[in-house]
Amino acid sequence: TFTYDMFRERTGFKLGWGCLCFYPFFYALPLWPLVSEPASGDISAGVALGCGAFFFLGWTLTRGGNMQKFAIKTQPKTPRFKFLGVIEVEQTTVEGSGGRVLCSGWWGLARHVNYLGELVQALAIALPGYLATGSLVSFAYPVYYLALFIPRQLDDDHVCEHKYGKQLWHKYKQLVPYRIVPGVW
């Protein structure tokens, strides 16, 4: 998302204010109920580990997708990409894209699998606050991400169709039909 921020939305007040003032406080909001409200209960060690594993799944989707994209840009002739030395995926691009549009591995799951990873991480951070206190404030962060990523994905589809051409982008959308959530949307 950093590249999108810099090149599509441009650097300026919004990005500067967001990075310095908004995000440092907003990202902590899901955990606020844990310190501000008397806990009506607590989460078990198993639930805490589950939330941690869920967060790691989101991190894997985000980081894996971004690293695969970096790998295809820096080593376009490499047929496979290995993430964390464990997960290996093919580096297939859409025919006619000059090796620039990935349609396999992480990017074969959804056109913005990295957004899904960010959403999963946000939910994993929100769950402990909600499960321990029942406070819906915990979900402000994941809801914000939904409101941010859905319009951004729609805009990105439009930009990429213009950038790569309608025919190639249509071919890509047939190969990777899901926008953010594989099998759903």
Coordinates of C-alpha atoms in Angstrom, one line a residue:
T1 CA 0.0 0.0 0.0
F2 CA 3.0 2.3 0.5
T3 CA 3.5 2.5 -3.3
Y4 CA -0.1 3.4 -3.9
D5 CA 0.0 6.1 -1.2
M6 CA 3.1 7.7 -2.7
F7 CA 2.3 7.5 -6.4
R8 CA -1.5 7.6 -6.6
E9 CA -2.5 9.7 -3.7
R10 CA 0.7 11.7 -3.7
T11 CA 2.7 12.9 -0.7
G12 CA 1.2 15.8 1.2
F13 CA -0.8 16.8 4.2
K14 CA -3.0 13.6 4.2
L15 CA -0.1 11.2 4.2
G16 CA 2.1 13.3 6.5
W17 CA -0.7 13.9 9.0
G18 CA -1.9 10.3 8.8
C19 CA 1.6 8.9 9.5
L20 CA 2.5 11.3 12.3
C21 CA -0.8 11.9 14.0
F22 CA -3.6 9.5 13.0
Y23 CA -2.1 6.1 12.6
P24 CA 0.0 6.0 15.8
F25 CA -3.1 6.4 17.9
F26 CA -5.7 4.7 15.7
Y27 CA -3.8 1.4 15.5
A28 CA -3.9 1.1 19.3
L29 CA -7.7 1.7 19.4
P30 CA -8.6 -2.0 19.2
L31 CA -6.7 -2.6 22.4
W32 CA -8.1 0.4 24.2
P33 CA -11.1 -1.5 25.8
L34 CA -8.6 -3.9 27.4
V35 CA -7.0 -1.0 29.5
S36 CA -10.0 1.3 29.8
E37 CA -12.9 -0.9 30.7
P38 CA -13.2 -3.4 33.5
A39 CA -12.9 -6.8 31.9
S40 CA -16.0 -8.9 32.1
G41 CA -13.9 -11.8 31.4
D42 CA -10.5 -12.7 30.0
I43 CA -9.3 -14.7 27.0
S44 CA -7.7 -18.0 27.5
A45 CA -4.1 -18.8 26.5
G46 CA -5.5 -20.8 23.6
V47 CA -7.6 -17.9 22.3
A48 CA -4.6 -15.6 22.6
L49 CA -2.4 -18.1 20.7
G50 CA -5.2 -18.3 18.1
C51 CA -5.3 -14.5 17.7
G52 CA -1.5 -14.5 17.3
A53 CA -1.6 -17.3 14.7
F54 CA -4.4 -15.4 12.9
F55 CA -2.2 -12.3 12.9
F56 CA 0.7 -14.3 11.5
L57 CA -1.5 -15.6 8.7
G58 CA -2.4 -12.0 7.8
W59 CA 1.3 -11.0 7.9
T60 CA 2.2 -14.0 5.7
L61 CA -0.4 -13.0 3.1
T62 CA 0.7 -9.3 3.1
R63 CA 4.5 -9.9 3.3
G64 CA 4.4 -12.9 1.0
G65 CA 2.5 -11.0 -1.7
N66 CA 4.7 -7.9 -1.4
M67 CA 7.9 -10.0 -1.5
Q68 CA 6.7 -11.9 -4.5
K69 CA 5.9 -8.7 -6.3
F70 CA 9.4 -7.4 -5.4
A71 CA 11.0 -10.6 -6.6
I72 CA 9.3 -10.5 -10.0
K73 CA 10.5 -6.9 -10.4
T74 CA 14.1 -7.5 -9.4
Q75 CA 14.5 -11.1 -10.8
P76 CA 12.1 -11.4 -13.6
K77 CA 13.7 -14.5 -15.1
T78 CA 13.3 -16.6 -11.9
P79 CA 10.5 -19.1 -12.4
R80 CA 9.8 -19.7 -8.7
F81 CA 9.7 -17.5 -5.5
K82 CA 10.4 -18.9 -2.1
F83 CA 9.0 -17.1 0.9
L84 CA 10.7 -17.6 4.3
G85 CA 12.5 -20.5 2.8
V86 CA 9.4 -22.6 3.2
I87 CA 6.6 -21.6 0.9
E88 CA 7.5 -21.8 -2.8
V89 CA 5.3 -20.5 -5.5
E90 CA 5.5 -20.2 -9.3
Q91 CA 6.2 -16.8 -10.9
T92 CA 3.7 -16.7 -13.8
T93 CA 2.6 -13.5 -15.4
V94 CA -0.2 -12.7 -17.8
E95 CA 0.8 -13.3 -21.4
G96 CA 1.5 -10.1 -23.2
S97 CA 2.2 -8.1 -20.0
G98 CA 6.0 -8.1 -20.5
G99 CA 6.3 -10.0 -17.2
R100 CA 4.7 -7.2 -15.2
V101 CA 1.3 -8.7 -14.2
L102 CA 1.6 -11.6 -11.8
C103 CA -1.2 -14.2 -11.9
S104 CA 0.2 -17.0 -9.8
G105 CA 1.4 -17.6 -6.2
W106 CA 0.0 -15.0 -3.8
W107 CA -1.3 -12.9 -6.7
G108 CA -3.2 -15.8 -8.1
L109 CA -5.4 -15.9 -5.0
A110 CA -6.7 -12.4 -5.4
R111 CA -5.8 -9.2 -7.2
H112 CA -5.0 -7.6 -3.8
V113 CA -4.2 -10.5 -1.5
N114 CA -2.0 -8.0 0.4
Y115 CA -5.1 -6.1 1.4
L116 CA -6.7 -9.3 2.7
G117 CA -3.6 -9.8 4.8
E118 CA -3.9 -6.3 6.3
L119 CA -7.6 -7.0 7.1
V120 CA -6.8 -10.3 8.8
Q121 CA -4.1 -8.6 10.9
A122 CA -6.5 -5.9 11.9
L123 CA -9.1 -8.5 12.9
A124 CA -6.5 -10.4 14.9
I125 CA -5.6 -7.2 16.8
A126 CA -9.3 -6.4 17.4
L127 CA -10.4 -9.8 18.6
P128 CA -8.7 -9.8 22.1
G129 CA -10.4 -6.4 23.0
Y130 CA -13.8 -7.6 21.8
L131 CA -13.6 -11.1 23.3
A132 CA -12.5 -9.8 26.7
T133 CA -14.8 -6.8 27.0
G134 CA -17.5 -7.1 24.3
S135 CA -16.6 -3.6 23.2
L136 CA -17.3 -2.9 19.5
V137 CA -14.7 -0.1 19.6
S138 CA -12.2 -2.9 18.9
F139 CA -13.5 -3.2 15.4
A140 CA -12.9 0.4 14.4
Y141 CA -9.5 -0.5 12.9
P142 CA -10.7 -3.4 10.7
V143 CA -13.8 -1.4 9.6
Y144 CA -11.5 1.6 8.7
Y145 CA -9.4 -0.8 6.6
L146 CA -12.5 -2.0 4.8
A147 CA -13.5 1.5 4.1
L148 CA -10.0 2.3 2.9
F149 CA -9.3 -0.8 0.8
I150 CA -12.5 -1.4 -1.1
P151 CA -12.5 2.0 -2.9
R152 CA -8.7 1.7 -3.3
Q153 CA -9.1 -1.6 -5.0
L154 CA -11.8 -0.3 -7.3
D155 CA -9.6 2.7 -8.2
D156 CA -6.7 0.4 -8.8
D157 CA -8.7 -1.8 -11.2
H158 CA -9.5 1.3 -13.2
V159 CA -5.9 2.6 -13.2
C160 CA -4.5 -0.8 -14.2
E161 CA -7.1 -1.2 -17.0
H162 CA -5.9 2.1 -18.4
K163 CA -2.2 1.3 -17.8
Y164 CA -2.2 -2.3 -19.3
G165 CA -5.1 -1.9 -21.8
K166 CA -8.6 -3.3 -21.6
Q167 CA -7.9 -6.6 -23.4
L168 CA -4.9 -7.5 -21.2
W169 CA -6.7 -6.4 -18.0
H170 CA -9.8 -8.4 -19.0
K171 CA -7.5 -11.5 -19.5
Y172 CA -6.0 -10.9 -16.1
K173 CA -9.4 -10.6 -14.4
Q174 CA -10.4 -13.9 -15.9
L175 CA -7.2 -15.5 -14.5
V176 CA -7.6 -13.8 -11.1
P177 CA -11.3 -13.2 -10.7
Y178 CA -11.3 -12.2 -7.0
R179 CA -10.5 -8.7 -5.9
I180 CA -9.5 -9.1 -2.2
V181 CA -11.0 -12.2 -0.7
P182 CA -10.4 -15.5 -2.6
G183 CA -13.6 -17.3 -3.4
V184 CA -15.8 -14.4 -2.2
W185 CA -15.0 -11.0 -3.8

